[in-house]
Amino acid sequence: MCKRRRYNEIKNDPELLDIEKEKRRHQYLKRKKEKKVVQLKDKTLRSQREQRRRRKENSRKYRERKQANLNLIILDDTFPKEGPSVLKEEDPLQHATCPAVQRAIRKIRYKELKKRKLLISIIDALKKENASQCKKIHSLQKKLDDTKIKT
């Protein structure tokens, strides 16, 4: 917490931020000189592939988060503020005239429907597993009660 507070203070002061950046830059160069930081070109082929794969994955996740935030902003502007009761009467997204907006809406709805179906299937599987575990517990309790009665 103290480090966070201190770093926030540094971020808010441009002079301190410049000093901190320069300090970190010198630390990086020192570590690089000591060969503690290895550049991609100096790594083995396997580790290069691994780092590139991680970089691609992180970039993809970043773009998805950025797109999700953009979609949320678009949806916030199009949905009415009164609440879900208005949505049942009339869907305001049907009146969007821009084809790009309509495509984006369809795409979002499709993705959300897929997510929902996946989550429902997971829930159903867990419910089945829960039911079977409850049956096992019940039968084991019966056996335990039977052994207590006999003794």
JSON list of C-alpha atoms in Angstrom, two decimals:
[
{"chain": "A", "resi": 1, "resn": "MET", "atom": "CA", "xyz": [0.00, 0.00, 0.00]},
{"chain": "A", "resi": 2, "resn": "CYS", "atom": "CA", "xyz": [2.82, 2.38, 0.85]},
{"chain": "A", "resi": 3, "resn": "LYS", "atom": "CA", "xyz": [4.53, 1.65, -2.47]},
{"chain": "A", "resi": 4, "resn": "ARG", "atom": "CA", "xyz": [1.30, 2.28, -4.35]},
{"chain": "A", "resi": 5, "resn": "ARG", "atom": "CA", "xyz": [0.70, 5.54, -2.52]},
{"chain": "A", "resi": 6, "resn": "ARG", "atom": "CA", "xyz": [4.28, 6.65, -3.16]},
{"chain": "A", "resi": 7, "resn": "TYR", "atom": "CA", "xyz": [4.11, 5.73, -6.84]},
{"chain": "A", "resi": 8, "resn": "ASN", "atom": "CA", "xyz": [0.81, 7.60, -7.23]},
{"chain": "A", "resi": 9, "resn": "GLU", "atom": "CA", "xyz": [2.44, 10.67, -5.73]},
{"chain": "A", "resi": 10, "resn": "ILE", "atom": "CA", "xyz": [5.31, 10.30, -8.19]},
{"chain": "A", "resi": 11, "resn": "LYS", "atom": "CA", "xyz": [2.92, 9.88, -11.12]},
{"chain": "A", "resi": 12, "resn": "ASN", "atom": "CA", "xyz": [1.07, 13.06, -10.23]},
{"chain": "A", "resi": 13, "resn": "ASP", "atom": "CA", "xyz": [4.27, 15.16, -10.12]},
{"chain": "A", "resi": 14, "resn": "PRO", "atom": "CA", "xyz": [5.88, 15.51, -13.60]},
{"chain": "A", "resi": 15, "resn": "GLU", "atom": "CA", "xyz": [9.36, 16.28, -12.23]},
{"chain": "A", "resi": 16, "resn": "LEU", "atom": "CA", "xyz": [9.37, 13.28, -9.91]},
{"chain": "A", "resi": 17, "resn": "LEU", "atom": "CA", "xyz": [8.03, 11.13, -12.73]},
{"chain": "A", "resi": 18, "resn": "ASP", "atom": "CA", "xyz": [10.90, 12.14, -15.01]},
{"chain": "A", "resi": 19, "resn": "ILE", "atom": "CA", "xyz": [13.39, 11.34, -12.26]},
{"chain": "A", "resi": 20, "resn": "GLU", "atom": "CA", "xyz": [11.74, 7.95, -11.64]},
{"chain": "A", "resi": 21, "resn": "LYS", "atom": "CA", "xyz": [11.75, 7.10, -15.36]},
{"chain": "A", "resi": 22, "resn": "GLU", "atom": "CA", "xyz": [15.42, 7.99, -15.65]},
{"chain": "A", "resi": 23, "resn": "LYS", "atom": "CA", "xyz": [16.19, 5.91, -12.56]},
{"chain": "A", "resi": 24, "resn": "ARG", "atom": "CA", "xyz": [14.36, 2.89, -13.97]},
{"chain": "A", "resi": 25, "resn": "ARG", "atom": "CA", "xyz": [16.08, 3.35, -17.32]},
{"chain": "A", "resi": 26, "resn": "HIS", "atom": "CA", "xyz": [19.51, 3.28, -15.65]},
{"chain": "A", "resi": 27, "resn": "GLN", "atom": "CA", "xyz": [18.50, 0.19, -13.66]},
{"chain": "A", "resi": 28, "resn": "TYR", "atom": "CA", "xyz": [17.43, -1.53, -16.87]},
{"chain": "A", "resi": 29, "resn": "LEU", "atom": "CA", "xyz": [20.67, -0.64, -18.65]},
{"chain": "A", "resi": 30, "resn": "LYS", "atom": "CA", "xyz": [22.69, -1.88, -15.69]},
{"chain": "A", "resi": 31, "resn": "ARG", "atom": "CA", "xyz": [20.80, -5.19, -15.62]},
{"chain": "A", "resi": 32, "resn": "LYS", "atom": "CA", "xyz": [21.21, -5.47, -19.39]},
{"chain": "A", "resi": 33, "resn": "LYS", "atom": "CA", "xyz": [24.96, -4.92, -19.10]},
{"chain": "A", "resi": 34, "resn": "GLU", "atom": "CA", "xyz": [25.15, -7.61, -16.41]},
{"chain": "A", "resi": 35, "resn": "LYS", "atom": "CA", "xyz": [23.30, -9.97, -18.80]},
{"chain": "A", "resi": 36, "resn": "LYS", "atom": "CA", "xyz": [20.38, -10.35, -16.41]},
{"chain": "A", "resi": 37, "resn": "VAL", "atom": "CA", "xyz": [18.05, -9.09, -19.12]},
{"chain": "A", "resi": 38, "resn": "VAL", "atom": "CA", "xyz": [18.31, -11.12, -22.30]},
{"chain": "A", "resi": 39, "resn": "GLN", "atom": "CA", "xyz": [17.11, -9.69, -25.59]},
{"chain": "A", "resi": 40, "resn": "LEU", "atom": "CA", "xyz": [14.93, -11.77, -27.87]},
{"chain": "A", "resi": 41, "resn": "LYS", "atom": "CA", "xyz": [17.64, -12.15, -30.51]},
{"chain": "A", "resi": 42, "resn": "ASP", "atom": "CA", "xyz": [20.00, -13.62, -27.89]},
{"chain": "A", "resi": 43, "resn": "LYS", "atom": "CA", "xyz": [17.54, -16.27, -26.71]},
{"chain": "A", "resi": 44, "resn": "THR", "atom": "CA", "xyz": [17.26, -19.82, -28.00]},
{"chain": "A", "resi": 45, "resn": "LEU", "atom": "CA", "xyz": [14.82, -20.56, -30.80]},
{"chain": "A", "resi": 46, "resn": "ARG", "atom": "CA", "xyz": [12.46, -22.34, -28.42]},
{"chain": "A", "resi": 47, "resn": "SER", "atom": "CA", "xyz": [12.36, -19.46, -25.95]},
{"chain": "A", "resi": 48, "resn": "GLN", "atom": "CA", "xyz": [11.94, -17.00, -28.85]},
{"chain": "A", "resi": 49, "resn": "ARG", "atom": "CA", "xyz": [8.88, -18.92, -30.03]},
{"chain": "A", "resi": 50, "resn": "GLU", "atom": "CA", "xyz": [7.52, -19.06, -26.50]},
{"chain": "A", "resi": 51, "resn": "GLN", "atom": "CA", "xyz": [7.97, -15.33, -25.94]},
{"chain": "A", "resi": 52, "resn": "ARG", "atom": "CA", "xyz": [6.41, -14.50, -29.31]},
{"chain": "A", "resi": 53, "resn": "ARG", "atom": "CA", "xyz": [3.48, -16.78, -28.51]},
{"chain": "A", "resi": 54, "resn": "ARG", "atom": "CA", "xyz": [2.99, -15.06, -25.15]},
{"chain": "A", "resi": 55, "resn": "ARG", "atom": "CA", "xyz": [3.26, -11.65, -26.78]},
{"chain": "A", "resi": 56, "resn": "LYS", "atom": "CA", "xyz": [0.62, -12.57, -29.38]},
{"chain": "A", "resi": 57, "resn": "GLU", "atom": "CA", "xyz": [-1.68, -13.92, -26.69]},
{"chain": "A", "resi": 58, "resn": "ASN", "atom": "CA", "xyz": [-1.30, -10.82, -24.53]},
{"chain": "A", "resi": 59, "resn": "SER", "atom": "CA", "xyz": [-1.88, -8.55, -27.53]},
{"chain": "A", "resi": 60, "resn": "ARG", "atom": "CA", "xyz": [-5.01, -10.50, -28.46]},
{"chain": "A", "resi": 61, "resn": "LYS", "atom": "CA", "xyz": [-6.37, -10.23, -24.90]},
{"chain": "A", "resi": 62, "resn": "TYR", "atom": "CA", "xyz": [-5.57, -6.51, -24.84]},
{"chain": "A", "resi": 63, "resn": "ARG", "atom": "CA", "xyz": [-7.44, -5.94, -28.11]},
{"chain": "A", "resi": 64, "resn": "GLU", "atom": "CA", "xyz": [-10.41, -7.97, -26.84]},
{"chain": "A", "resi": 65, "resn": "ARG", "atom": "CA", "xyz": [-10.58, -5.93, -23.62]},
{"chain": "A", "resi": 66, "resn": "LYS", "atom": "CA", "xyz": [-10.31, -2.71, -25.60]},
{"chain": "A", "resi": 67, "resn": "GLN", "atom": "CA", "xyz": [-13.08, -3.84, -27.98]},
{"chain": "A", "resi": 68, "resn": "ALA", "atom": "CA", "xyz": [-15.26, -4.94, -25.05]},
{"chain": "A", "resi": 69, "resn": "ASN", "atom": "CA", "xyz": [-14.88, -1.51, -23.45]},
{"chain": "A", "resi": 70, "resn": "LEU", "atom": "CA", "xyz": [-15.81, 0.14, -26.76]},
{"chain": "A", "resi": 71, "resn": "ASN", "atom": "CA", "xyz": [-18.85, -2.12, -27.09]},
{"chain": "A", "resi": 72, "resn": "LEU", "atom": "CA", "xyz": [-19.94, -1.30, -23.55]},
{"chain": "A", "resi": 73, "resn": "ILE", "atom": "CA", "xyz": [-19.72, 2.40, -24.32]},
{"chain": "A", "resi": 74, "resn": "ILE", "atom": "CA", "xyz": [-21.83, 1.93, -27.45]},
{"chain": "A", "resi": 75, "resn": "LEU", "atom": "CA", "xyz": [-24.41, -0.16, -25.57]},
{"chain": "A", "resi": 76, "resn": "ASP", "atom": "CA", "xyz": [-24.58, 2.31, -22.67]},
{"chain": "A", "resi": 77, "resn": "ASP", "atom": "CA", "xyz": [-25.54, 5.05, -25.10]},
{"chain": "A", "resi": 78, "resn": "THR", "atom": "CA", "xyz": [-28.20, 2.98, -26.85]},
{"chain": "A", "resi": 79, "resn": "PHE", "atom": "CA", "xyz": [-29.97, 1.37, -23.88]},
{"chain": "A", "resi": 80, "resn": "PRO", "atom": "CA", "xyz": [-32.63, 3.39, -22.08]},
{"chain": "A", "resi": 81, "resn": "LYS", "atom": "CA", "xyz": [-31.91, 4.49, -18.52]},
{"chain": "A", "resi": 82, "resn": "GLU", "atom": "CA", "xyz": [-35.35, 3.48, -17.14]},
{"chain": "A", "resi": 83, "resn": "GLY", "atom": "CA", "xyz": [-34.49, -0.18, -16.68]},
{"chain": "A", "resi": 84, "resn": "PRO", "atom": "CA", "xyz": [-35.20, -3.64, -18.06]},
{"chain": "A", "resi": 85, "resn": "SER", "atom": "CA", "xyz": [-39.00, -3.23, -18.12]},
{"chain": "A", "resi": 86, "resn": "VAL", "atom": "CA", "xyz": [-38.70, -0.93, -21.14]},
{"chain": "A", "resi": 87, "resn": "LEU", "atom": "CA", "xyz": [-36.60, -3.50, -22.98]},
{"chain": "A", "resi": 88, "resn": "LYS", "atom": "CA", "xyz": [-39.41, -6.05, -22.85]},
{"chain": "A", "resi": 89, "resn": "GLU", "atom": "CA", "xyz": [-41.85, -3.68, -24.49]},
{"chain": "A", "resi": 90, "resn": "GLU", "atom": "CA", "xyz": [-39.61, -2.43, -27.28]},
{"chain": "A", "resi": 91, "resn": "ASP", "atom": "CA", "xyz": [-36.00, -3.06, -28.21]},
{"chain": "A", "resi": 92, "resn": "PRO", "atom": "CA", "xyz": [-34.29, 0.30, -28.83]},
{"chain": "A", "resi": 93, "resn": "LEU", "atom": "CA", "xyz": [-31.47, -1.39, -30.71]},
{"chain": "A", "resi": 94, "resn": "GLN", "atom": "CA", "xyz": [-33.80, -2.31, -33.55]},
{"chain": "A", "resi": 95, "resn": "HIS", "atom": "CA", "xyz": [-34.03, 1.36, -34.47]},
{"chain": "A", "resi": 96, "resn": "ALA", "atom": "CA", "xyz": [-30.28, 1.71, -35.05]},
{"chain": "A", "resi": 97, "resn": "THR", "atom": "CA", "xyz": [-29.96, 2.76, -38.66]},
{"chain": "A", "resi": 98, "resn": "CYS", "atom": "CA", "xyz": [-26.20, 2.57, -39.18]},
{"chain": "A", "resi": 99, "resn": "PRO", "atom": "CA", "xyz": [-25.26, -0.82, -40.69]},
{"chain": "A", "resi": 100, "resn": "ALA", "atom": "CA", "xyz": [-21.97, -0.85, -38.79]},
{"chain": "A", "resi": 101, "resn": "VAL", "atom": "CA", "xyz": [-23.81, -0.44, -35.50]},
{"chain": "A", "resi": 102, "resn": "GLN", "atom": "CA", "xyz": [-26.27, -3.17, -36.44]},
{"chain": "A", "resi": 103, "resn": "ARG", "atom": "CA", "xyz": [-23.39, -5.53, -37.33]},
{"chain": "A", "resi": 104, "resn": "ALA", "atom": "CA", "xyz": [-21.67, -4.75, -34.05]},
{"chain": "A", "resi": 105, "resn": "ILE", "atom": "CA", "xyz": [-24.88, -5.37, -32.13]},
{"chain": "A", "resi": 106, "resn": "ARG", "atom": "CA", "xyz": [-25.50, -8.70, -33.89]},
{"chain": "A", "resi": 107, "resn": "LYS", "atom": "CA", "xyz": [-21.91, -9.74, -33.25]},
{"chain": "A", "resi": 108, "resn": "ILE", "atom": "CA", "xyz": [-22.15, -8.89, -29.56]},
{"chain": "A", "resi": 109, "resn": "ARG", "atom": "CA", "xyz": [-25.48, -10.67, -29.20]},
{"chain": "A", "resi": 110, "resn": "TYR", "atom": "CA", "xyz": [-24.08, -13.75, -30.94]},
{"chain": "A", "resi": 111, "resn": "LYS", "atom": "CA", "xyz": [-21.00, -13.84, -28.68]},
{"chain": "A", "resi": 112, "resn": "GLU", "atom": "CA", "xyz": [-23.10, -13.34, -25.56]},
{"chain": "A", "resi": 113, "resn": "LEU", "atom": "CA", "xyz": [-25.50, -16.09, -26.64]},
{"chain": "A", "resi": 114, "resn": "LYS", "atom": "CA", "xyz": [-22.56, -18.46, -27.15]},
{"chain": "A", "resi": 115, "resn": "LYS", "atom": "CA", "xyz": [-21.19, -17.57, -23.72]},
{"chain": "A", "resi": 116, "resn": "ARG", "atom": "CA", "xyz": [-24.60, -18.09, -22.17]},
{"chain": "A", "resi": 117, "resn": "LYS", "atom": "CA", "xyz": [-25.03, -21.52, -23.78]},
{"chain": "A", "resi": 118, "resn": "LEU", "atom": "CA", "xyz": [-21.59, -22.57, -22.61]},
{"chain": "A", "resi": 119, "resn": "LEU", "atom": "CA", "xyz": [-22.27, -21.40, -19.06]},
{"chain": "A", "resi": 120, "resn": "ILE", "atom": "CA", "xyz": [-25.66, -23.12, -19.01]},
{"chain": "A", "resi": 121, "resn": "SER", "atom": "CA", "xyz": [-24.05, -26.39, -20.12]},
{"chain": "A", "resi": 122, "resn": "ILE", "atom": "CA", "xyz": [-21.42, -26.03, -17.39]},
{"chain": "A", "resi": 123, "resn": "ILE", "atom": "CA", "xyz": [-24.12, -25.34, -14.81]},
{"chain": "A", "resi": 124, "resn": "ASP", "atom": "CA", "xyz": [-26.11, -28.38, -15.94]},
{"chain": "A", "resi": 125, "resn": "ALA", "atom": "CA", "xyz": [-23.04, -30.61, -15.68]},
{"chain": "A", "resi": 126, "resn": "LEU", "atom": "CA", "xyz": [-22.30, -29.30, -12.21]},
{"chain": "A", "resi": 127, "resn": "LYS", "atom": "CA", "xyz": [-25.92, -29.84, -11.17]},
{"chain": "A", "resi": 128, "resn": "LYS", "atom": "CA", "xyz": [-25.72, -33.47, -12.32]},
{"chain": "A", "resi": 129, "resn": "GLU", "atom": "CA", "xyz": [-22.46, -33.94, -10.46]},
{"chain": "A", "resi": 130, "resn": "ASN", "atom": "CA", "xyz": [-23.96, -32.33, -7.36]},
{"chain": "A", "resi": 131, "resn": "ALA", "atom": "CA", "xyz": [-26.97, -34.63, -7.51]},
{"chain": "A", "resi": 132, "resn": "SER", "atom": "CA", "xyz": [-24.78, -37.73, -7.79]},
{"chain": "A", "resi": 133, "resn": "GLN", "atom": "CA", "xyz": [-22.61, -36.55, -4.90]},
{"chain": "A", "resi": 134, "resn": "CYS", "atom": "CA", "xyz": [-25.74, -35.95, -2.80]},
{"chain": "A", "resi": 135, "resn": "LYS", "atom": "CA", "xyz": [-26.88, -39.50, -3.55]},
{"chain": "A", "resi": 136, "resn": "LYS", "atom": "CA", "xyz": [-23.49, -40.86, -2.49]},
{"chain": "A", "resi": 137, "resn": "ILE", "atom": "CA", "xyz": [-23.58, -38.84, 0.72]},
{"chain": "A", "resi": 138, "resn": "HIS", "atom": "CA", "xyz": [-27.11, -40.06, 1.45]},
{"chain": "A", "resi": 139, "resn": "SER", "atom": "CA", "xyz": [-26.18, -43.71, 0.89]},
{"chain": "A", "resi": 140, "resn": "LEU", "atom": "CA", "xyz": [-23.04, -43.36, 3.02]},
{"chain": "A", "resi": 141, "resn": "GLN", "atom": "CA", "xyz": [-25.09, -41.76, 5.81]},
{"chain": "A", "resi": 142, "resn": "LYS", "atom": "CA", "xyz": [-27.49, -44.70, 5.67]},
{"chain": "A", "resi": 143, "resn": "LYS", "atom": "CA", "xyz": [-24.58, -47.15, 5.94]},
{"chain": "A", "resi": 144, "resn": "LEU", "atom": "CA", "xyz": [-23.16, -45.19, 8.86]},
{"chain": "A", "resi": 145, "resn": "ASP", "atom": "CA", "xyz": [-26.54, -45.21, 10.61]},
{"chain": "A", "resi": 146, "resn": "ASP", "atom": "CA", "xyz": [-26.87, -48.96, 10.00]},
{"chain": "A", "resi": 147, "resn": "THR", "atom": "CA", "xyz": [-23.46, -49.62, 11.51]},
{"chain": "A", "resi": 148, "resn": "LYS", "atom": "CA", "xyz": [-24.31, -47.48, 14.54]},
{"chain": "A", "resi": 149, "resn": "ILE", "atom": "CA", "xyz": [-27.57, -49.38, 15.08]},
{"chain": "A", "resi": 150, "resn": "LYS", "atom": "CA", "xyz": [-25.80, -52.78, 14.88]},
{"chain": "A", "resi": 151, "resn": "THR", "atom": "CA", "xyz": [-23.19, -51.83, 17.44]}
]
